[in-house]
Amino acid sequence: LYREAILKKFRPSLDNILYILHDLQDNNPQQYLAKDDIRVCADYLNVPYSYVHSVASFYTMFSLEPRGSTIIRLCDSPPCHLMGSKSLLAYLKDALKVDVGGTTKDGKFTLELTSCLGACGVAPAMMINDEMVGNLTPERVDAILERRRKES
Amino acid sequence: MNLVRNHVLISIDAGTVMAGARAVEKALVEEIAKQGLSDEIAVLKTGSVGTIGQGVVIVVYPEGIYYANVTPQDVPQLVEEHLLKGRPLKRLILAETPKQTVFKKEKAGLLKEQPRIVLRNCGVIDPEKIDEYIAEGGYMAIGNALTSMQPGDVIEEIKKAGLVGRGGASFSTGMKWDFARRAPGDIKYIICNADEGEPGTFKDRLILEGDPHKLIEAMLLAGYAVGASKGFVYIRGEYALSIERLEKAIAQARDYGLLGINILDSTFSFDIFVMKGAGAYVCGEETALIESLEGKRGHPRNKPPYPVTEGLWGKPTVVNNVETLANVTEIIKNGAEWFKGYGTEKCPGTKVYTIIGNVATPGLIETEMGTTLRDIIYEYAGGIKGGKKFKGALVGGAAGAFLGPDMLDVQMDFVNLKEYAAVLGSGAILVMDESADMVDMLQSVLHFFKHESCGHCVPCRLGTAQLVKLIDRIALLKGSQEDINKLLKISDVMRDTSFCPLGQSLYLPISSSLKYFRDEIDSRIR
């Protein structure tokens, strides 16, 4: 039912598809586009299911798999790479015991890589849901994970 | 009326918010009230003041003293010492080098002698208040244009100024507008490309966060010149604060009648809409961006037809980068001759750079075209961090070129760099010190391209995958000379046959890294 309310916010015009998908994903408790999300979007815009799926799968901000409540997006573009994101990735994988794209067993964290976030002045940087954090070290990562574990 | 004796500017941009700027702002307002200074001291929010990675930065005027890494706990002492007792709090003052303890704006290395055209208002005005923009001469250019210039005059002025696109392709902005103006049709569009994704670049974000009205005014000028009545700003989805600030600015401009029907009582009508991207580097390419705006996968289109004749929904469309548009407003306000007083003969004006990596003070700077890499690194960015030696720089983003020490003194502008098989691109300068591993850096660049290749054309889709295989092998010390030759050969073929600039520009980082760092790369070969 909440999906109806989201759709109503936008004109049923194809150029609104990214806005609709953003909104549906943000409101899905598992932070992804479920089949139902794609279906209601397709029906609303009067396009085939496959069309919406093809658009959703093209953009990296959309996920077609369920994700944890906290999504960690570590930047691995050259500037962050130079400043040590490679070793941070190894550290994060080890701390969360997941691979890139994976979600922890308790459903709390999903680890992803992202292209440049434009936070290169404080590289290495990552996004935690909508929040940017920079100047990362293993100690800072630990503190952030700890805080998130408590919050959720 | 009360006389304000001090203005305290606090920089609220994505970087400082990350460091807790909102908490510091709250603490400042509260502490000033507590000390009974609310009538004498004004706290103003502004965009980035040009410092990066210095935590929360505040500037106290009229003294012009910069404080860095301010926390809410520092605020009571800061207010008491500086604002109450008039003694600058030395321990928090932003210092260029540890030796210098107090310096003012004019002497700050970060802002040293920067001719500010694009960034004129960034870090000076409150970007969320249209009145402050107007007080700085804002919306005068569109006022002048609507009352005393024909659309063709606006285009002539931009042509005369010699402005070229700042997004990377460096095409003449005036010519682009002229083509769109002459294209048949009643409906035309202006698109501002704010899908900034070139690794190492965040200039457009800071312009959007620091001076959004300048962009609105420039789009109005473009719309008037070309004959368009609708504009779109395509911003990448990750730039939450930019989207928020721009939407606020658009709403204010509508309130003031600066967007909408019959602007300033003229016959000109124009409105602007924000479009949020969803994460695709290739959408920075103008035709891919248009596809995405139409609600499709962001695949590039065949050119020709170019967007100026057949763009958004098949209508003539101008696509301009954020920085390009920011220049437009100033050119119309001050004239082409004024603009040509900056920069080089072939390339007038300034360029905004993001300088990052192993430098003492990474940040955002604006310098005249033709400034050398040496000046940018050593004069503006405080030199190499930790006194190490300069090894190389990746200039122009991932689709740019690696440059070695002998390029330090070359004048950098769009035209001159071409002679050295390099590009200015988006203006990202990633500086590497002597400890950088060039194979590792090249590997990172190639992996980036493999991830961002949209899969539309074969040379890029297969080429990036092969290049990654080769560089991975070389990095594991399992490569051969043949592999290095293949890197060159494949990227050459991609340059000639790829569908869009993404695949076409990959030869740049490959050939340039081999040109300057061949010995190091060879040393990884069995």
XYZ file of C-alpha atoms in Angstrom:
678
model
C 0.000 0.000 0.000
C 2.876 2.383 0.801
C 3.978 1.843 -2.785
C 0.783 3.443 -4.055
C 1.539 6.546 -2.021
C 5.041 6.755 -3.512
C 3.809 6.436 -7.079
C 1.202 9.130 -6.585
C 3.952 11.666 -5.873
C 5.132 11.484 -9.480
C 3.515 12.024 -12.851
C 3.309 8.688 -14.719
C 5.921 9.801 -17.211
C 9.001 7.838 -18.187
C 11.428 10.626 -17.256
C 10.399 10.124 -13.608
C 11.592 6.526 -13.546
C 14.834 7.182 -11.633
C 13.012 9.256 -9.009
C 10.383 6.544 -8.563
C 12.992 3.793 -8.269
C 15.031 5.847 -5.767
C 11.940 6.378 -3.652
C 10.797 2.748 -3.802
C 14.245 1.513 -2.848
C 14.632 3.996 0.008
C 11.328 2.843 1.463
C 11.944 -0.872 1.091
C 12.988 -2.150 4.532
C 15.737 -4.200 2.903
C 16.962 -1.268 0.808
C 16.565 -2.913 -2.561
C 14.184 -3.081 -5.486
C 12.075 -6.188 -5.006
C 10.134 -7.764 -7.850
C 7.010 -6.069 -6.507
C 8.740 -2.689 -6.640
C 9.685 -3.206 -10.252
C 6.238 -4.482 -11.122
C 4.326 -1.540 -9.639
C 6.718 0.886 -11.350
C 6.238 -0.868 -14.709
C 2.456 -0.868 -14.364
C 2.382 2.779 -13.327
C 4.553 3.914 -16.245
C 2.847 1.499 -18.637
C 6.077 -0.171 -19.762
C 7.078 -3.876 -19.652
C 8.547 -5.341 -16.465
C 11.715 -6.121 -18.401
C 12.154 -2.453 -19.281
C 12.178 -1.308 -15.650
C 14.457 -4.200 -14.749
C 16.926 -3.184 -17.460
C 17.021 0.411 -16.204
C 17.325 -0.612 -12.542
C 20.179 -3.000 -13.284
C 22.134 -0.341 -15.189
C 22.654 2.098 -12.326
C 24.931 1.181 -9.449
C 22.860 2.930 -6.788
C 20.056 0.427 -7.322
C 20.261 -3.080 -5.915
C 18.202 -6.049 -7.028
C 19.283 -8.084 -4.015
C 18.175 -7.509 -0.409
C 20.691 -5.512 1.601
C 21.492 -4.890 5.248
C 20.192 -1.967 7.244
C 23.575 -0.268 6.967
C 25.170 -0.082 3.538
C 28.879 0.615 3.469
C 30.160 1.938 0.146
C 33.929 2.149 0.116
C 35.419 4.274 -2.653
C 38.017 2.428 -4.711
C 38.749 5.058 -7.357
C 42.400 6.011 -7.981
C 42.610 8.898 -5.423
C 41.342 6.756 -2.550
C 43.401 3.860 -3.857
C 46.554 5.976 -3.578
C 45.639 6.858 -0.001
C 45.157 3.260 1.089
C 41.626 2.076 0.326
C 42.952 -1.345 -0.698
C 44.084 -2.244 2.795
C 40.891 -0.798 4.251
C 38.859 -3.079 2.024
C 40.765 -6.074 3.336
C 40.176 -4.783 6.851
C 36.436 -4.307 6.304
C 36.042 -7.743 4.708
C 37.754 -9.274 7.689
C 35.849 -7.257 10.288
C 32.454 -8.003 8.738
C 33.341 -11.466 7.437
C 31.728 -10.752 4.077
C 32.915 -10.306 0.517
C 32.156 -7.289 -1.665
C 28.417 -7.304 -2.347
C 27.737 -9.523 0.638
C 25.512 -8.937 3.666
C 26.402 -9.997 7.200
C 24.473 -12.916 8.669
C 22.670 -10.690 11.151
C 21.443 -8.553 8.253
C 23.059 -5.418 9.639
C 25.781 -4.593 7.113
C 26.228 -4.781 3.360
C 29.676 -4.084 1.941
C 29.918 -2.451 -1.479
C 32.512 -0.644 -3.545
C 31.728 2.642 -5.245
C 33.323 4.895 -7.803
C 34.613 8.313 -6.806
C 32.407 10.022 -4.211
C 33.997 13.424 -4.734
C 35.408 13.362 -1.202
C 38.985 12.990 -2.450
C 40.289 15.738 -0.167
C 39.746 13.429 2.783
C 40.656 10.146 1.066
C 40.205 7.320 1.771
C 36.469 7.857 2.071
C 33.272 5.847 2.214
C 29.539 6.349 2.518
C 27.517 4.798 5.303
C 23.971 4.921 4.004
C 23.699 8.649 3.217
C 26.528 9.847 5.412
C 30.045 10.463 4.093
C 33.077 9.721 6.215
C 36.679 10.417 5.321
C 40.272 10.215 6.561
C 39.600 6.568 7.318
C 41.913 4.386 9.370
C 41.231 0.904 10.771
C 40.603 2.521 14.166
C 38.005 4.918 12.739
C 36.338 2.073 10.861
C 36.125 0.096 14.099
C 34.527 3.011 15.909
C 31.981 3.525 13.133
C 31.028 -0.153 12.988
C 30.709 -0.266 16.754
C 28.418 2.775 16.795
C 26.258 1.329 14.027
C 25.967 -2.021 15.787
C 24.659 -0.289 18.879
C 22.232 1.879 16.942
C 20.572 -0.945 15.058
C 19.931 49.090 14.825
C 22.748 47.116 16.304
C 26.209 47.340 14.912
C 27.715 43.969 14.165
C 31.399 44.110 15.038
C 32.413 40.582 14.037
C 31.177 38.250 11.366
C 31.874 34.597 11.983
C 31.667 32.542 8.803
C 31.262 28.825 9.163
C 31.852 26.649 6.147
C 28.977 24.195 5.643
C 29.805 21.866 2.766
C 29.786 18.088 2.433
C 33.359 17.872 3.749
C 32.861 19.984 6.846
C 29.440 18.516 7.594
C 31.250 15.185 7.655
C 33.559 16.654 10.295
C 30.635 17.886 12.392
C 30.091 21.456 11.175
C 26.408 21.511 12.077
C 27.153 20.693 15.724
C 29.811 23.424 15.822
C 27.410 25.926 14.281
C 24.797 25.127 16.918
C 27.353 25.410 19.713
C 28.593 28.748 18.341
C 25.142 30.311 18.218
C 24.345 29.062 21.696
C 27.632 30.173 23.222
C 27.423 33.630 21.656
C 23.916 34.012 23.053
C 25.087 32.801 26.449
C 27.819 35.429 26.514
C 25.265 38.075 25.514
C 27.020 38.819 22.230
C 24.172 37.991 19.863
C 23.694 41.638 18.900
C 27.335 42.262 18.088
C 28.386 39.051 16.444
C 26.751 37.466 13.448
C 27.202 33.804 12.598
C 26.878 33.177 8.877
C 26.810 29.935 6.975
C 28.770 29.740 3.754
C 30.077 27.198 1.263
C 33.582 25.795 1.170
C 36.229 28.402 2.000
C 38.810 26.470 -0.015
C 40.218 24.234 2.676
C 39.852 20.491 2.442
C 40.600 17.910 5.084
C 40.991 20.522 7.844
C 37.865 19.525 9.727
C 35.351 22.228 10.594
C 36.655 25.592 9.404
C 35.447 28.978 10.581
C 36.645 32.439 9.587
C 36.370 35.492 11.821
C 36.047 38.878 10.112
C 37.153 41.677 9.998
C 40.417 40.096 11.159
C 40.171 37.378 8.499
C 41.512 34.695 10.793
C 40.935 31.089 9.835
C 40.364 28.424 12.472
C 40.539 24.755 11.514
C 39.538 21.456 13.105
C 37.100 23.204 15.427
C 34.977 20.940 17.644
C 31.936 21.875 19.748
C 34.170 21.526 22.833
C 36.469 24.263 21.488
C 33.647 26.725 21.027
C 33.374 28.174 24.582
C 37.095 28.939 24.664
C 37.060 30.353 21.146
C 34.148 32.656 21.900
C 35.648 33.810 25.166
C 39.168 34.395 23.892
C 38.614 35.830 20.457
C 35.121 37.261 20.400
C 34.927 38.486 23.979
C 38.537 39.335 24.770
C 39.818 39.922 21.258
C 42.721 37.490 21.504
C 42.927 35.035 18.586
C 43.024 31.454 19.824
C 46.388 30.374 18.527
C 46.049 26.650 18.984
C 43.242 26.395 16.428
C 44.496 28.850 13.843
C 44.937 27.268 10.443
C 48.603 27.417 9.589
C 50.142 26.904 6.196
C 53.291 25.576 7.819
C 53.897 24.963 11.500
C 56.256 27.961 11.539
C 53.543 30.421 10.609
C 51.135 30.912 13.428
C 48.915 33.790 12.378
C 48.073 34.763 8.876
C 45.314 36.579 7.166
C 43.291 35.731 4.105
C 45.629 37.426 1.648
C 48.552 35.424 2.906
C 46.830 32.077 3.190
C 48.571 29.678 0.874
C 45.290 28.096 -0.035
C 43.782 31.320 -1.256
C 46.968 32.982 -2.389
C 46.502 35.353 -5.289
C 43.709 33.313 -6.718
C 41.874 35.227 -9.423
C 38.393 34.150 -8.507
C 35.851 34.232 -11.297
C 34.028 30.957 -10.899
C 34.471 30.697 -7.134
C 34.004 34.418 -6.436
C 31.103 33.901 -4.034
C 32.049 30.452 -2.716
C 32.873 30.699 0.952
C 31.794 34.351 0.976
C 27.997 34.363 0.781
C 25.329 32.199 2.357
C 24.313 29.947 -0.557
C 20.867 29.451 0.947
C 19.991 33.152 0.740
C 19.147 34.687 -2.617
C 19.487 38.198 -1.144
C 23.177 37.675 -0.471
C 23.736 36.598 -4.058
C 21.850 39.649 -5.302
C 23.872 41.902 -2.974
C 27.040 40.616 -4.666
C 25.749 41.747 -8.048
C 23.756 38.599 -8.707
C 21.043 38.504 -11.365
C 22.453 41.704 -12.855
C 23.750 39.888 -15.913
C 20.346 38.479 -16.815
C 18.772 41.867 -16.059
C 21.166 43.571 -18.459
C 20.733 40.909 -21.094
C 16.938 41.072 -21.017
C 16.816 44.854 -21.207
C 19.698 45.791 -23.452
C 20.949 42.755 -25.360
C 19.514 40.680 -28.175
C 19.953 36.894 -27.831
C 22.516 37.075 -30.630
C 24.503 39.683 -28.663
C 24.780 37.320 -25.697
C 26.172 34.608 -27.959
C 28.592 37.066 -29.603
C 29.902 38.128 -26.192
C 30.512 34.527 -25.120
C 32.216 33.805 -28.458
C 34.377 36.907 -28.142
C 35.408 35.865 -24.636
C 36.765 32.624 -26.079
C 35.087 30.514 -23.405
C 35.480 26.778 -23.963
C 33.751 23.969 -22.080
C 35.289 23.158 -18.702
C 33.937 19.623 -18.486
C 36.836 18.153 -20.425
C 36.075 18.379 -24.132
C 36.908 22.126 -24.346
C 34.483 22.923 -27.159
C 33.611 26.579 -27.790
C 30.575 27.465 -25.671
C 29.503 30.322 -27.961
C 29.566 28.085 -31.022
C 27.525 25.436 -29.235
C 24.883 28.013 -28.322
C 24.894 29.393 -31.840
C 24.270 25.952 -33.360
C 21.361 25.380 -30.999
C 19.953 28.848 -31.708
C 20.050 28.258 -35.464
C 18.588 24.745 -35.218
C 14.972 24.681 -36.423
C 12.216 24.149 -33.874
C 10.246 26.044 -31.227
C 11.074 23.847 -28.266
C 14.690 23.820 -27.081
C 16.353 22.776 -23.849
C 19.293 23.766 -21.659
C 20.922 21.026 -19.608
C 23.486 21.612 -16.908
C 25.734 18.589 -16.600
C 26.386 18.148 -12.874
C 26.956 14.403 -13.101
C 30.451 14.902 -11.798
C 32.108 11.507 -11.614
C 35.645 11.863 -12.910
C 37.771 10.375 -10.116
C 39.435 13.119 -8.115
C 37.009 15.847 -9.153
C 34.651 17.673 -6.829
C 34.706 21.231 -8.169
C 31.141 21.120 -9.456
C 29.901 19.894 -6.094
C 31.522 22.832 -4.315
C 30.113 25.330 -6.844
C 26.636 23.822 -6.427
C 26.948 23.872 -2.652
C 28.601 27.294 -2.472
C 26.909 29.423 -5.136
C 23.844 27.747 -6.680
C 22.243 30.997 -7.863
C 25.134 31.704 -10.199
C 24.244 28.528 -12.029
C 20.571 29.441 -12.236
C 21.466 32.834 -13.663
C 23.781 31.268 -16.245
C 21.070 28.850 -17.333
C 18.688 31.794 -17.738
C 21.275 33.491 -19.940
C 21.732 30.330 -21.977
C 17.979 29.909 -22.303
C 17.563 33.496 -23.461
C 20.435 33.237 -25.954
C 19.338 29.939 -27.452
C 15.582 30.417 -27.278
C 14.819 27.705 -24.726
C 12.181 27.853 -22.031
C 13.099 24.829 -19.967
C 16.300 23.757 -18.252
C 17.391 20.648 -16.404
C 20.230 20.127 -13.951
C 21.347 16.504 -13.911
C 23.102 15.923 -10.565
C 24.606 12.659 -9.469
C 22.539 10.847 -6.868
C 25.359 10.761 -4.321
C 25.468 14.584 -4.026
C 22.687 14.956 -1.454
C 23.658 18.442 -0.209
C 24.067 19.823 -3.746
C 20.572 18.660 -4.644
C 19.120 20.178 -1.474
C 20.842 23.553 -1.966
C 19.972 23.825 -5.644
C 16.322 22.941 -5.069
C 16.152 25.580 -2.371
C 17.746 28.149 -4.679
C 15.334 27.333 -7.507
C 12.362 27.786 -5.157
C 13.706 31.196 -4.056
C 14.285 32.304 -7.639
C 10.705 31.323 -8.486
C 9.473 33.345 -5.515
C 11.335 36.392 -6.769
C 9.985 35.975 -10.284
C 13.434 35.193 -11.640
C 12.187 31.849 -12.879
C 8.784 31.370 -14.434
C 6.707 33.378 -16.854
C 7.685 36.838 -18.178
C 10.882 37.176 -16.195
C 11.597 40.768 -15.122
C 8.575 41.913 -17.143
C 10.113 40.716 -20.380
C 8.628 38.251 -22.846
C 11.180 35.659 -21.770
C 9.949 32.664 -19.742
C 12.151 29.958 -18.312
C 12.069 27.337 -15.573
C 14.578 24.837 -14.198
C 14.124 21.296 -12.897
C 16.529 19.093 -10.976
C 17.154 15.509 -12.031
C 18.854 13.091 -9.686
C 21.142 10.454 -11.223
C 21.594 6.946 -9.894
C 25.271 6.122 -10.229
C 26.748 5.751 -13.716
C 30.013 7.380 -14.755
C 29.122 7.159 -18.440
C 26.161 9.507 -17.872
C 28.703 12.341 -17.747
C 28.877 11.887 -21.530
C 26.254 14.270 -22.891
C 24.214 11.901 -25.020
C 24.211 9.204 -22.307
C 23.048 11.869 -19.879
C 20.187 12.781 -22.204
C 19.152 9.121 -22.468
C 19.171 8.905 -18.675
C 17.071 12.077 -18.387
C 14.528 10.491 -20.706
C 14.269 7.548 -18.317
C 16.426 5.002 -20.094
C 19.666 3.125 -19.510
C 22.490 5.617 -19.849
C 23.931 4.443 -23.149
C 25.601 7.015 -25.377
C 23.975 7.889 -28.697
C 25.381 8.001 -32.167
C 26.869 11.379 -33.123
C 25.906 13.072 -35.371
C 23.226 14.209 -34.916
C 24.663 16.260 -32.077
C 22.456 17.358 -29.170
C 22.465 20.951 -30.474
C 20.226 19.783 -33.300
C 18.653 16.610 -31.858
C 18.991 16.245 -28.103
C 16.486 15.756 -25.320
C 13.265 14.251 -26.748
C 14.691 14.958 -30.185
C 14.789 18.737 -29.636
C 17.808 21.063 -29.968
C 19.625 20.931 -26.632
C 22.630 22.658 -25.108
C 24.574 20.621 -22.541
C 27.041 22.650 -20.469
C 29.192 21.737 -17.489
C 28.673 23.492 -14.118
C 31.996 25.337 -14.210
C 31.416 26.513 -17.801
C 28.081 28.018 -16.825
C 29.563 29.674 -13.745
C 31.893 31.561 -16.125
C 29.001 32.668 -18.357
C 27.370 34.819 -15.684
C 30.608 36.711 -14.997
C 31.356 37.233 -18.700
C 27.963 38.803 -19.390
C 28.274 40.943 -16.271
C 31.832 42.159 -16.881
C 32.285 41.768 -20.634
C 34.433 39.631 -22.888
C 37.429 41.993 -22.758
C 37.598 41.742 -18.970
C 37.496 37.937 -19.195
C 40.299 37.869 -21.755
C 42.488 39.716 -19.283
C 42.897 36.377 -17.514
C 44.623 33.274 -18.759
C 46.532 32.726 -21.986
C 45.914 34.064 -25.459
C 44.564 30.789 -26.775
C 42.758 29.888 -23.590
C 41.330 32.873 -21.700
C 39.961 32.711 -18.190
C 40.646 30.557 -15.190
C 40.451 26.884 -14.333
C 39.208 25.344 -11.125
C 41.349 22.462 -9.938
C 40.916 19.893 -7.247
C 44.372 19.086 -5.998
C 44.605 15.906 -3.961
C 46.818 12.954 -3.056
C 50.216 13.304 -1.374
C 50.184 17.101 -0.976
C 50.414 19.112 2.244
C 47.081 20.916 1.810
C 44.668 19.241 -0.583
C 41.832 21.436 -1.779
C 39.999 23.418 -4.386
C 41.779 26.234 -6.182
C 41.099 28.552 -9.076
C 44.048 29.838 -11.105
C 44.559 31.504 -14.444
C 44.862 29.260 -17.463
C 48.532 28.664 -18.124
C 49.584 28.172 -14.501
C 52.248 25.488 -14.248
C 51.857 22.249 -12.366
C 54.804 23.274 -10.194
C 53.045 26.446 -9.038
C 49.844 24.585 -8.341
C 51.583 21.955 -6.241
C 54.180 24.076 -4.471
C 52.500 27.494 -4.252
C 48.890 26.578 -3.689
C 48.962 23.093 -2.190
C 51.930 23.586 0.109
C 54.190 21.104 -1.689
C 54.505 17.385 -1.174
C 53.345 16.049 2.175
C 56.098 15.182 4.608
C 58.788 16.864 2.492
C 58.976 13.902 0.128
C 59.909 14.062 -3.529
C 57.434 14.573 -6.363
C 57.125 11.514 -8.521
C 54.213 12.136 -10.829
C 50.667 13.396 -11.133
C 47.542 12.051 -12.749
C 46.065 15.150 -14.387
C 42.510 15.258 -15.738
C 41.026 12.360 -13.785
C 41.093 8.668 -14.650
C 40.562 9.615 -18.299
C 43.613 11.869 -18.014
C 47.349 11.368 -18.300
C 50.149 10.573 -15.870
C 52.787 13.295 -15.945
C 56.392 13.004 -14.798
C 58.714 15.587 -13.191
C 59.746 17.107 -16.547
C 56.154 18.279 -17.034
C 56.203 20.412 -13.882
C 57.034 23.620 -15.731
C 54.732 23.261 -18.709
C 52.004 25.900 -18.971
C 48.722 24.157 -18.413
C 45.745 25.062 -20.557
C 43.458 23.120 -22.862
C 45.465 23.897 -25.993
C 49.027 23.685 -24.744
C 48.699 20.361 -22.941
C 47.540 18.675 -26.141
C 51.014 19.194 -27.560
C 52.364 17.020 -24.784
C 49.753 14.299 -25.337
C 48.071 15.285 -22.095
C 44.712 16.841 -21.197
C 43.354 19.216 -18.599
C 40.112 17.238 -18.504
C 38.008 17.924 -15.453
C 40.836 19.636 -13.583
C 41.601 16.853 -11.126
C 45.265 16.696 -10.101
C 46.228 13.599 -8.167
C 49.756 14.062 -6.877
C 51.973 11.067 -6.121
C 55.133 11.151 -4.024
C 58.205 8.952 -4.435
C 56.596 6.034 -2.588
C 53.743 5.634 -5.104
C 53.626 2.396 -7.066
C 52.830 3.191 -10.689
C 51.744 -0.334 -11.620
C 49.322 -0.256 -8.729
C 47.975 3.144 -9.825
C 47.545 2.056 -13.437
C 45.819 -1.081 -12.193
C 43.393 1.038 -10.194
C 42.637 3.236 -13.220
C 41.995 0.246 -15.486
C 39.764 -1.455 -12.932
C 37.776 1.761 -12.707
C 37.179 1.748 -16.457
C 36.228 -1.903 -16.532
C 33.614 -1.239 -13.874
C 32.262 1.877 -15.599
C 32.226 0.612 -19.190
C 28.521 0.595 -20.017
C 28.732 -2.466 -22.254
C 27.134 -0.777 -25.227
C 30.008 -1.193 -27.712
C 32.322 -4.164 -28.197
C 35.761 -2.459 -28.194
C 35.181 -0.893 -24.784
C 33.322 -3.816 -23.200
C 35.886 -6.435 -24.218
C 38.855 -4.079 -24.268
C 38.540 -2.972 -20.661
C 38.217 -6.601 -19.545
C 41.375 -7.578 -21.439
C 43.325 -4.594 -20.141
C 42.452 -5.515 -16.574
C 43.607 -9.091 -17.154
C 46.935 -7.861 -18.493
C 47.633 -5.339 -15.753
C 46.607 -7.816 -13.048
C 49.133 -10.267 -14.457
C 51.874 -7.635 -14.531
C 51.067 -6.613 -10.942
C 51.464 -10.247 -9.860
C 54.962 -10.297 -11.449
C 53.708 -12.795 -14.017
C 53.639 -10.470 -17.004
C 55.823 -10.306 -20.089
C 56.992 -7.583 -22.491
C 54.338 -8.902 -24.825
C 51.700 -7.964 -22.237
C 52.936 -4.383 -22.135
C 52.788 -4.182 -25.909
C 49.259 -5.539 -25.787
C 48.209 -2.838 -23.326
C 49.298 -0.230 -25.852
C 47.815 -2.007 -28.831
C 44.415 -2.666 -27.296
C 44.046 0.886 -25.988
C 45.025 2.219 -29.427
C 42.322 0.153 -31.090
C 39.858 1.322 -28.450
C 40.758 4.933 -29.184
C 39.929 4.460 -32.848
C 36.859 2.267 -32.549
C 35.038 2.902 -29.248
C 31.620 4.465 -29.418
C 32.112 7.240 -26.865
C 34.913 9.126 -25.080
C 34.988 6.604 -22.221
C 36.670 3.937 -24.324
C 38.410 6.446 -26.570
C 40.382 8.084 -23.771
C 41.836 5.015 -22.073
C 44.996 5.153 -24.156
C 45.906 8.341 -22.277
C 46.694 6.881 -18.841
C 48.281 3.811 -20.454
C 50.581 5.502 -22.950
C 51.528 8.289 -20.539
C 52.418 5.962 -17.674
C 54.631 4.007 -20.061
C 56.164 7.211 -21.347
C 57.261 8.480 -17.944
C 57.524 5.345 -15.830
C 58.515 2.636 -18.295
C 61.531 1.519 -16.246
C 59.428 0.924 -13.172
C 56.786 -0.988 -15.099
C 59.478 -3.008 -16.932
C 61.013 -3.968 -13.602
C 57.848 -5.970 -12.844
C 58.377 -8.149 -15.883
C 59.882 -11.574 -15.372
